[in-house]
Tab-separated table of C-alpha atoms and ligand atoms in Angstrom:
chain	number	residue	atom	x	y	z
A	1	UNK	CA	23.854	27.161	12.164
A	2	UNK	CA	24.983	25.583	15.478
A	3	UNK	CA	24.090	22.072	13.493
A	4	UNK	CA	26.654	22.483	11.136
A	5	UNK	CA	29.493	22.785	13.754
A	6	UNK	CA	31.783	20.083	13.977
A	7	UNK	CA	31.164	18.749	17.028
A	8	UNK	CA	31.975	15.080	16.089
A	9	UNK	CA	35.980	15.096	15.841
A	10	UNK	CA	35.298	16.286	19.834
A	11	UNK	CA	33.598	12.597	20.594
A	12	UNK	CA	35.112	9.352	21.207
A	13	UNK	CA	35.658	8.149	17.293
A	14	UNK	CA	33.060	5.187	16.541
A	15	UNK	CA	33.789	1.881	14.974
A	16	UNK	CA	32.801	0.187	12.372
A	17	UNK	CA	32.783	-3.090	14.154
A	18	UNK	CA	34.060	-2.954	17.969
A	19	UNK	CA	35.950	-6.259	18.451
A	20	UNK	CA	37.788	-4.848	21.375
A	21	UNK	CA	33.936	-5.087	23.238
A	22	UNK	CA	33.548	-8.591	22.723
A	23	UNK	CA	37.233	-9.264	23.773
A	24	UNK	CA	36.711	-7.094	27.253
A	25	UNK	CA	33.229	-9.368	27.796
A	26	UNK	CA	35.473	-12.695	27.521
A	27	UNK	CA	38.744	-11.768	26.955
A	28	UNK	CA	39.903	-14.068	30.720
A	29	UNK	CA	37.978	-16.740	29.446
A	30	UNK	CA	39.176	-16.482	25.735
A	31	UNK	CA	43.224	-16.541	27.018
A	32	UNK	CA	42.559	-19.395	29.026
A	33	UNK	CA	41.342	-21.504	26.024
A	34	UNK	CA	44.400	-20.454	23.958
A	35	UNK	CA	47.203	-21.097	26.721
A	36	UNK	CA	45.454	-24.461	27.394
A	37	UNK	CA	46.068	-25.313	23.828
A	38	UNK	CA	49.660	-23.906	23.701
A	39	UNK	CA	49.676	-26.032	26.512
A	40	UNK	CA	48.942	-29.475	25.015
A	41	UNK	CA	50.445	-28.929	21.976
A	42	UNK	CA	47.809	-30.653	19.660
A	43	UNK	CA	48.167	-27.728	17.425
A	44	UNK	CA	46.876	-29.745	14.600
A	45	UNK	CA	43.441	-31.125	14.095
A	46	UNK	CA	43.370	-31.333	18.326
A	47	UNK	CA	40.393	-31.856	20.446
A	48	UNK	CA	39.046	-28.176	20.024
A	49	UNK	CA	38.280	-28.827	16.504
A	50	UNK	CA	36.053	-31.860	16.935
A	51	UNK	CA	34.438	-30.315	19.866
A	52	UNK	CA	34.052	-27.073	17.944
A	53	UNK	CA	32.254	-29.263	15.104
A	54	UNK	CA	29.958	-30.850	17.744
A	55	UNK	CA	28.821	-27.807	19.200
A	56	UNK	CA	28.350	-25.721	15.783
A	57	UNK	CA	26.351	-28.377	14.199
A	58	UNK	CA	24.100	-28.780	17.124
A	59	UNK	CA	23.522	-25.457	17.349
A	60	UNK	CA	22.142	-25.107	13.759
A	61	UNK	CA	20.636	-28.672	13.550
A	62	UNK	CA	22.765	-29.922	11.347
A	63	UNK	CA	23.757	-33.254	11.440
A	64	UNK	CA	27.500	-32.644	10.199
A	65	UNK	CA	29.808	-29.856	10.396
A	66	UNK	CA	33.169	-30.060	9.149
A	67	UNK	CA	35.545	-26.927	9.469
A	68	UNK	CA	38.230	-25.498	7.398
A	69	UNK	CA	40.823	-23.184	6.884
A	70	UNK	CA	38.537	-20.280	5.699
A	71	UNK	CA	34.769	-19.795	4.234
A	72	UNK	CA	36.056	-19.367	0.732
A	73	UNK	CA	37.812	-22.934	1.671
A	74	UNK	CA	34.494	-24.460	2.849
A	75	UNK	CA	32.630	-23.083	-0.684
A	76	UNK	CA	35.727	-25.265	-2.169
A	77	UNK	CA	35.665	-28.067	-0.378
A	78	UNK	CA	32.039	-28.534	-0.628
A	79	UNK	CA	32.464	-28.270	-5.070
A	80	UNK	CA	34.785	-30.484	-4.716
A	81	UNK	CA	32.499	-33.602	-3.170
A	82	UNK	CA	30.813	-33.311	-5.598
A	83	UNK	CA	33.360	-33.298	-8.257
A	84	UNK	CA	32.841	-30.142	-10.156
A	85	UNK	CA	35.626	-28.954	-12.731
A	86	UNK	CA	36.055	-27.934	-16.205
A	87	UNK	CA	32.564	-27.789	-18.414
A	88	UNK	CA	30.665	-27.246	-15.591
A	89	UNK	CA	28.356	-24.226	-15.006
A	90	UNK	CA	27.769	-23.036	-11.554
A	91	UNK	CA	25.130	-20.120	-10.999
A	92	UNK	CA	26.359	-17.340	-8.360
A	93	UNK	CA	24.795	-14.236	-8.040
A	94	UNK	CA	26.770	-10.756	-9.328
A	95	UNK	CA	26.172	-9.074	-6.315
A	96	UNK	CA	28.253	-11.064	-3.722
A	97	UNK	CA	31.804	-11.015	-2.296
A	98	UNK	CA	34.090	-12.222	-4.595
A	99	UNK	CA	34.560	-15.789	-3.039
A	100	UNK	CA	31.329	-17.063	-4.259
A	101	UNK	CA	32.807	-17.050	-7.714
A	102	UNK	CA	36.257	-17.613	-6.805
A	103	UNK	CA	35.570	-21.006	-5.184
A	104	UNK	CA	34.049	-22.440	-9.042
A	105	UNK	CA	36.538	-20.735	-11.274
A	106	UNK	CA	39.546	-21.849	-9.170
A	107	UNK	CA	38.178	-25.064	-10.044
A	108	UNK	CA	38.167	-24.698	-13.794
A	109	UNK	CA	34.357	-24.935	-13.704
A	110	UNK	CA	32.230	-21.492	-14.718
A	111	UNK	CA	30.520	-19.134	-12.805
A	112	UNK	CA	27.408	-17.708	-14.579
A	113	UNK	CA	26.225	-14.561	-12.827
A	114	UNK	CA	22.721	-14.241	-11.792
A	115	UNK	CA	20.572	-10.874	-11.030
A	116	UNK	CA	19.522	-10.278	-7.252
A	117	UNK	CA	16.536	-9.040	-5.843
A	118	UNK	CA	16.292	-5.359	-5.501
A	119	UNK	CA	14.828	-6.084	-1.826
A	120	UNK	CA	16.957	-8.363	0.078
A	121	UNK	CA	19.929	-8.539	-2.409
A	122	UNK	CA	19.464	-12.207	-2.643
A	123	UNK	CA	19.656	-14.162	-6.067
A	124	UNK	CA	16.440	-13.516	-7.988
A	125	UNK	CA	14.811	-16.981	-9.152
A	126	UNK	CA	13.604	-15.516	-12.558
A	127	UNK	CA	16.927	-14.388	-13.547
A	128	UNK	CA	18.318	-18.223	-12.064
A	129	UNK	CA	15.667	-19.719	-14.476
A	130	UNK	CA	17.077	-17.597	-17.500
A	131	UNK	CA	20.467	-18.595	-16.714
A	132	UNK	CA	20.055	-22.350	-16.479
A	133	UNK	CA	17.792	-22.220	-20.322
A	134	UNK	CA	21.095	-20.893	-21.557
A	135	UNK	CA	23.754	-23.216	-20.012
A	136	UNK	CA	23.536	-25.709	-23.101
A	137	UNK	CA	23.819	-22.814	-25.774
A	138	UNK	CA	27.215	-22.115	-23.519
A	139	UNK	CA	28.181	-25.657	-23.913
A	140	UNK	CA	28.029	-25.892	-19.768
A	141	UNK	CA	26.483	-28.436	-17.700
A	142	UNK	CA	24.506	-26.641	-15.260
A	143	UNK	CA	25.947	-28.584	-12.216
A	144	UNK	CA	25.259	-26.010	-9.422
A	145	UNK	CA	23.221	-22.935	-7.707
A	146	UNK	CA	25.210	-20.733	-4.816
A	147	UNK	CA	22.537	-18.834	-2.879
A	148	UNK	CA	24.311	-15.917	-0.866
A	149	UNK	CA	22.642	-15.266	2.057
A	150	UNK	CA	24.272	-11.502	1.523
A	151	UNK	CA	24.512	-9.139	4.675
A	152	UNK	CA	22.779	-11.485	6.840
A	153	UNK	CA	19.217	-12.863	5.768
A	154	UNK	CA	18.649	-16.335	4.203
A	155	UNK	CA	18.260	-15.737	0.408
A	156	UNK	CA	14.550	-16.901	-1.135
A	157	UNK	CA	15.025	-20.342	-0.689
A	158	UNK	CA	11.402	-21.178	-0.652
A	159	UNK	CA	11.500	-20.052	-4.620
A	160	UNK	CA	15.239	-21.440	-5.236
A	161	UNK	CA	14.812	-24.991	-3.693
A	162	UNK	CA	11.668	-25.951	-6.260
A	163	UNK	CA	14.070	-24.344	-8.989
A	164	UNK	CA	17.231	-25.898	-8.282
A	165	UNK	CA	15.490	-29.547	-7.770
A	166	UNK	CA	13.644	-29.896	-11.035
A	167	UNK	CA	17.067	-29.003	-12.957
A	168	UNK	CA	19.058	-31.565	-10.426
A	169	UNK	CA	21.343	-28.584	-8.853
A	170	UNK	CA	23.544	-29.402	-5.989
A	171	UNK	CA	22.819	-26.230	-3.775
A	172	UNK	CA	25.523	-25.019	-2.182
A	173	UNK	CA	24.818	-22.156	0.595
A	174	UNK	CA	27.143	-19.727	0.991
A	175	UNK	CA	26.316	-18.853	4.570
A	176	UNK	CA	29.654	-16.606	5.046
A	177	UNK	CA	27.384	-13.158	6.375
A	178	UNK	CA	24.363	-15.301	8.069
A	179	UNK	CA	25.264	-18.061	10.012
A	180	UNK	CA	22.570	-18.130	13.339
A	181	UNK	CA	20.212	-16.723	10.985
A	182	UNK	CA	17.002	-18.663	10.077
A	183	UNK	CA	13.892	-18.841	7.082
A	184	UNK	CA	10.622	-20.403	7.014
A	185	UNK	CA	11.359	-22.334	10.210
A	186	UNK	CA	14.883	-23.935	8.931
A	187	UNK	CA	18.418	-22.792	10.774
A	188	UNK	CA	20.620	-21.615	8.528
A	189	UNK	CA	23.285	-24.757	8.087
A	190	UNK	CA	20.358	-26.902	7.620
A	191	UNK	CA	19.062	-25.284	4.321
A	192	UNK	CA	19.927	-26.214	0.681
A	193	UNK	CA	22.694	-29.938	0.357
A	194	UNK	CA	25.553	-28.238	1.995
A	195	UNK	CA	26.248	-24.927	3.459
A	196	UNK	CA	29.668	-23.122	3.707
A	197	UNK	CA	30.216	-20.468	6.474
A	198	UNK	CA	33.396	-18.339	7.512
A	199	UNK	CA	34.519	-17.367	10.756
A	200	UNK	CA	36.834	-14.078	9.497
A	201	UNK	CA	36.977	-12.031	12.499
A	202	UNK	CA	34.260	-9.020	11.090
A	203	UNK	CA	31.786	-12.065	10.576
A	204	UNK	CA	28.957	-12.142	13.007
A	205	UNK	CA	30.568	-14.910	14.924
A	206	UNK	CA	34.024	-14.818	13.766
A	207	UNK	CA	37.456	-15.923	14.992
A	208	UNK	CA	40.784	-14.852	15.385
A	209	UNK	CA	41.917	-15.211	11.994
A	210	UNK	CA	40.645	-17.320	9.032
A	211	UNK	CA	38.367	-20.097	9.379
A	212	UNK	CA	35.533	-21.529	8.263
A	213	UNK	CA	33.096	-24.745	7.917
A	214	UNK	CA	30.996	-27.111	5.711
A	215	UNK	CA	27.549	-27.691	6.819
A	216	UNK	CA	25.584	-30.984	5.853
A	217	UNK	CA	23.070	-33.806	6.853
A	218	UNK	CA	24.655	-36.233	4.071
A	219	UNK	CA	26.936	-38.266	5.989
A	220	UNK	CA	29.070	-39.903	3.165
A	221	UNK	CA	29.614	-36.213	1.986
A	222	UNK	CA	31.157	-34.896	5.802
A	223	UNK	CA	33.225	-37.788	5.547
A	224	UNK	CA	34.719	-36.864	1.725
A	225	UNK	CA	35.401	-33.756	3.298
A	226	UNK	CA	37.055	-34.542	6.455
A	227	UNK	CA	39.195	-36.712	3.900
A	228	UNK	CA	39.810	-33.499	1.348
A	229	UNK	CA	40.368	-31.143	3.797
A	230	UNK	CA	43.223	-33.476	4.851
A	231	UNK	CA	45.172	-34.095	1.361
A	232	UNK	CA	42.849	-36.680	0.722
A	233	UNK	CA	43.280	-38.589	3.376
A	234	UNK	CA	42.218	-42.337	3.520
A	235	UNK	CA	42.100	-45.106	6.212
A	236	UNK	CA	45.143	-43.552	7.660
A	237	UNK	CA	47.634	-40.297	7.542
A	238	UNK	CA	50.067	-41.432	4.953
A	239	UNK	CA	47.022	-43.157	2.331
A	240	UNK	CA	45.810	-40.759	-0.077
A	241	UNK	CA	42.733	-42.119	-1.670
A	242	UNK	CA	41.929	-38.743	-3.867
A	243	UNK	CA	43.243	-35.105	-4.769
A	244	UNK	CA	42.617	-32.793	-1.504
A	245	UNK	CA	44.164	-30.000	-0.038
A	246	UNK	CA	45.779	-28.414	3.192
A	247	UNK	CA	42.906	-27.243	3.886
A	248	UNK	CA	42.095	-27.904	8.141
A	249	UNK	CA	40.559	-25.258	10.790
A	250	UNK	CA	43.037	-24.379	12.929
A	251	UNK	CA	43.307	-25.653	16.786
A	252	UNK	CA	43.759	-22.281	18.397
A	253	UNK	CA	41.104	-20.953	16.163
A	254	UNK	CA	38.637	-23.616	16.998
A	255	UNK	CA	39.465	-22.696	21.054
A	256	UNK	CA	38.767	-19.435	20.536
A	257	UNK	CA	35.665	-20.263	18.341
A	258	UNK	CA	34.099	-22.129	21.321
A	259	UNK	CA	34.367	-19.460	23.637
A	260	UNK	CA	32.651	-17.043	21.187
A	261	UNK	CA	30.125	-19.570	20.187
A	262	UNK	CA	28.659	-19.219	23.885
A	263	UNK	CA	28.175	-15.912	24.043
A	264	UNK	CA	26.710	-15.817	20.233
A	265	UNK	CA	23.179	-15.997	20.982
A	266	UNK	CA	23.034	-13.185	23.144
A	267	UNK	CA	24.552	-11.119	20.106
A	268	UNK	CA	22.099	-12.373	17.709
A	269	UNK	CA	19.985	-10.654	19.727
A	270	UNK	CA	21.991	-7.544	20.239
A	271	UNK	CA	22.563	-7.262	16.653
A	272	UNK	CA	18.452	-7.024	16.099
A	273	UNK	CA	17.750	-4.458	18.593
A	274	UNK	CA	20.817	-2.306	16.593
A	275	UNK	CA	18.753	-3.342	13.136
A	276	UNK	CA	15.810	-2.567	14.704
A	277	UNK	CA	17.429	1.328	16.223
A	278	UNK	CA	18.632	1.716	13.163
A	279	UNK	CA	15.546	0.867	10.958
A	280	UNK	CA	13.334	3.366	13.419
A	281	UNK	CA	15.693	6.118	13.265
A	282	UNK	CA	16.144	5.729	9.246
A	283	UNK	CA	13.426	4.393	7.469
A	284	UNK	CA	11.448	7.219	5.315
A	285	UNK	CA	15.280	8.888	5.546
A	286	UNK	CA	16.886	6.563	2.751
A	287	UNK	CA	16.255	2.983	2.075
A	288	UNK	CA	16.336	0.609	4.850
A	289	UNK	CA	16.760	-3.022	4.816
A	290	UNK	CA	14.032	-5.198	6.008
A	291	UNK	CA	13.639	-9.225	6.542
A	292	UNK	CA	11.600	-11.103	4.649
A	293	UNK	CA	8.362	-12.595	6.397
A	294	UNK	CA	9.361	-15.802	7.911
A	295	UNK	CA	13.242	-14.933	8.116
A	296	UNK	CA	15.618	-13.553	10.434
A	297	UNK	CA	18.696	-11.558	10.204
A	298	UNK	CA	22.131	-12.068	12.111
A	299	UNK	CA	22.758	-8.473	10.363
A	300	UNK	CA	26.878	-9.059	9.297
A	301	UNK	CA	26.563	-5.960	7.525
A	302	UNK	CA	23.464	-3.177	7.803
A	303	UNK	CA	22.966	-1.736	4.407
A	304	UNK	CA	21.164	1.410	3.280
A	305	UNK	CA	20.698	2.765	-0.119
A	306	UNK	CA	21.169	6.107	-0.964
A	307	UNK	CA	21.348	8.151	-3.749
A	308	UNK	CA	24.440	10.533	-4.328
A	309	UNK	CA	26.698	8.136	-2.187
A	310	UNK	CA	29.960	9.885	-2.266
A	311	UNK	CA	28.559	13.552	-0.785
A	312	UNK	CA	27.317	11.397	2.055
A	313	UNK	CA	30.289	9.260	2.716
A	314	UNK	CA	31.987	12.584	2.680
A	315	UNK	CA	29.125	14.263	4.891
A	316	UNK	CA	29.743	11.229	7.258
A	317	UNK	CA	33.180	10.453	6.992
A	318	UNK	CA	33.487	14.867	8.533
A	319	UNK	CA	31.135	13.673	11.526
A	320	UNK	CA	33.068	10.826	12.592
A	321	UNK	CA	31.179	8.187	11.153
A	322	UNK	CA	32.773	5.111	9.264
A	323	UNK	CA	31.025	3.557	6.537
A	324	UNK	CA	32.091	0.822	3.911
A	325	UNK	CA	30.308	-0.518	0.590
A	326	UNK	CA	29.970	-3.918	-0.185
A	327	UNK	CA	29.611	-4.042	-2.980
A	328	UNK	CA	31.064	-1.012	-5.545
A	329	UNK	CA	31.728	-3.539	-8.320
A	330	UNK	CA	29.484	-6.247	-8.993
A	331	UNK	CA	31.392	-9.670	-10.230
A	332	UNK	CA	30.786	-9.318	-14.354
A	333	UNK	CA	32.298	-5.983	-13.866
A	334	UNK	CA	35.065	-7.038	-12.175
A	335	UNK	CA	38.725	-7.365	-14.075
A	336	UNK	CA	39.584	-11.202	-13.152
A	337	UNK	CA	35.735	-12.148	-13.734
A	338	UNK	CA	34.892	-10.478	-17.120
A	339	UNK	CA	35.511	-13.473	-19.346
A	340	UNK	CA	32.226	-15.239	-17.457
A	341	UNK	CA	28.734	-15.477	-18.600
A	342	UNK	CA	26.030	-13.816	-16.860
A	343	UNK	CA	22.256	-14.650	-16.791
A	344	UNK	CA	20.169	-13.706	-20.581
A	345	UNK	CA	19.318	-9.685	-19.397
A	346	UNK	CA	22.080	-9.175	-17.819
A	347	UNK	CA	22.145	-7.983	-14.439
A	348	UNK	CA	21.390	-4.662	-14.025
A	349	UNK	CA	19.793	-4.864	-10.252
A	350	UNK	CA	22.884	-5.961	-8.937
A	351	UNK	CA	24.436	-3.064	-11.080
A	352	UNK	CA	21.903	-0.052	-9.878
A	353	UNK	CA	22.633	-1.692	-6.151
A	354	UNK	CA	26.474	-1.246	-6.359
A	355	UNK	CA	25.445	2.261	-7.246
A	356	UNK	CA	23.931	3.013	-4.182
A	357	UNK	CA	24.587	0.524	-1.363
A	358	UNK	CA	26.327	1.985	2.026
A	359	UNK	CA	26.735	0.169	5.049
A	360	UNK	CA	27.150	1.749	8.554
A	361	UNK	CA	29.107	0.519	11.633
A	362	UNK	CA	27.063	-2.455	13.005
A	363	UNK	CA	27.931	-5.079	15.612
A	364	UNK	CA	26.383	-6.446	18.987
A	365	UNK	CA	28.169	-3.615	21.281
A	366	UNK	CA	27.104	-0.550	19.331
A	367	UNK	CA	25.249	1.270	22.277
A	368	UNK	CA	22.370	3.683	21.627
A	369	UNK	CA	23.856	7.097	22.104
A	370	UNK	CA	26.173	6.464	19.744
A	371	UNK	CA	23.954	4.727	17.585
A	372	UNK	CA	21.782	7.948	17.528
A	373	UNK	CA	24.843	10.136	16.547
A	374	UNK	CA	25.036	7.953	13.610
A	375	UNK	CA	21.529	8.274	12.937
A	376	UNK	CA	21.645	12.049	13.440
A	377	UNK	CA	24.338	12.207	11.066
A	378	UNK	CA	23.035	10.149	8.158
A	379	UNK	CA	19.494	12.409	8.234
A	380	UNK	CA	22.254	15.266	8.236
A	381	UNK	CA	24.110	13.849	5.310
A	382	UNK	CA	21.169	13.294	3.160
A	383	UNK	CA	19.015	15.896	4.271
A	384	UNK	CA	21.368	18.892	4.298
B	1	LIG	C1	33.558	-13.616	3.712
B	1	LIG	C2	32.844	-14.277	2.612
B	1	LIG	C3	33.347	-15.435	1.990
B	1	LIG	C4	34.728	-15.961	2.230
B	1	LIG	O1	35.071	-16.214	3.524
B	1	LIG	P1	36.627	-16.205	3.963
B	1	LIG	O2	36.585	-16.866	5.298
B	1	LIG	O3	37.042	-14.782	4.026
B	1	LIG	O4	37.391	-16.993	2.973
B	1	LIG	C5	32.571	-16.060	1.040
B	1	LIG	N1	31.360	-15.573	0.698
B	1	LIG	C6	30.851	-14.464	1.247
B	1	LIG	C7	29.496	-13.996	0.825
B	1	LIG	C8	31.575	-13.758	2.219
B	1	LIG	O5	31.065	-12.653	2.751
């Protein structure tokens, strides 16, 4: 059939995410603000990095932001305030990047592993509650909760708040994928004690290398971690008042971050109209991700589930189209993680969901004719 021909290797190859679009919308702009800081030479901690802070928070609503080296950095920083080590338990979900749990174990506290939701991939509260009736039995103080708001959308925090509150959990937000997104009327950055976000270049607003921040309205906690991200700093550079870490956003980043922060409102909204193509062209195909009622995506990943997920990353992969799963190994499964508790039943959503997850090239600049190649080809892969 004239279908079957491989026309794709004949088109212009697709990405999975097209920096190189953003870069040609502000690339002038974006060199400026990097040869004006070559050009001062406050390379560390310069004015870029406090003005950076200023404009972030305000554009969530929080009252504090304090960046960092990276967003597994900021989920460290943040445990850290509030002084959690060895004995304590801190509940992450299984279905996450591996930061989330990386953050609490390179602390010496524990991760316990809680089930998602099998619509939204967000930590499920019943499998939370399970997991914090069996932290004594573990000999853990349940100290924590870190919500992943995975691909995107804010997890359920209108269920985990109530939860987390009558057990006295610190909730962390690991806001790495969502940051810009927002649930039940709250920015994300302003949900939950504290919220850690990452600005690695695939992120939906990302930089040019690692970064990340701390988001919170507790003043006494943004100063702790101005102070820890700064070998725990005190009244002045060479005073160290507590145990910190190198861990400080860096001054080119942070000039590059501003530039990018301006136009990323306009690819919030670029991003949804690409959810949205994507949803119209799919749904009834395989599954299709939604958003919750009362939420809003920035979309740092768009996730389908299908079953037999190698013949169509193969089917997909011959038409030109890139795809990438996140995740194939949930975190009890994984080699460095095994010796941590999960959640009393296990957590066989998140297990059934590495089975079948796939996500396909999404960012702002992804334009519809090639967006409907990639829709042609997935109804291809699965149907043929
Ligand atoms: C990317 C990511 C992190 C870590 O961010 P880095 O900046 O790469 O350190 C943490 N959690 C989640 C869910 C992520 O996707």
């Amino acid at each position: 059939m004239g279908h079957d021909t491989p026309l794709a290797p004949a088109m212009p190859p697709i990405d999975f995410i097209d920096l190189g679009a953003q870069r040609r919308r502000i690339g002038p702009r974006l060199e400026e603000a990097v040869l004006r800081v070559v050009r001062h030479g406050k390379y560390i901690l310069g004015p870029e990095v406090a003005e950076v802070e200023r404009r972030l928070a305000a554009f969530c609503g929080a009252r504090h932001c304090v960046t960092c080296a990276s967003g597994t950095d900021a989920l460290v920083l943040a445990l850290m305030a509030k002084n959690i080590g060895p004995g304590d338990g801190v509940f992450v979900p299984a279905f996450t990047f591996v930061a989330t749990a990386e953050a609490v174990a390179w602390l010496g506290a524990t991760p316990i592993f809680v089930d998602v939701e099998p619509d939204g991939f967000a930590m499920a509260p019943a499998s939370l509650e399970a997991a914090i009736a069996d932290c004594s039995r573990l000999g853990l103080t349940a100290r924590a909760v870190i919500p992943v708001d995975l691909f995107g959308q804010p997890a359920d925090y209108g269920r985990l708040l109530p939860l987390a509150a009558r057990h006295g959990l610190f909730v962390l937000a690991d806001a790495a994928q969502s940051f810009g997104a927002a649930r039940d009327g709250r920015r994300v950055g302003t949900i939950g004690d504290a919220t850690a976000t990452s600005f690695f270049p695939a992120k939906p607003l990302g930089c040019y290398g690692d970064g990340g921040a701390v988001f919170t309205d507790d003043a006494g906690m943004a100063a702790l971690l101005g102070s820890l991200r700064a070998h725990g700093q005190g009244g002045h550079r060479y005073e160290h008042v507590r145990i910190g870490m190198n861990g400080r956003f860096d001054t080119l980043q942070a000039a590059i971050l501003i530039e990018k922060l301006a136009v990323f409102g306009d690819e919030i909204v670029a991003r949804q109209r690409v959810a949205d193509r994507y949803g119209a062209g799919l749904a009834g195909v395989v599954g299709v991700p939604g958003t919750a009622a009362g939420s809003s995506s920035v979309w740092a990943q768009y996730t389908i589930l299908v079953d037999g997920r190698d013949r169509v990353v193969a089917a997909l992969s011959a038409a030109g189209v890139p795809t990438a799963v996140h995740y194939p190994i949930p975190l009890p499964g994984q080699i460095g993680y095994q010796r941590y508790p999960s959640a009393p039943g296990g957590t066989p959503v998140s297990e059934s969901l590495s089975k079948r997850v796939l996500s396909l090239p999404m960012h702002p600049y992804l334009e519809p004719a090639v967006q409907d190649r990639i829709i042609d080809a997935v109804r291809r892969a699965v149907e043929g």
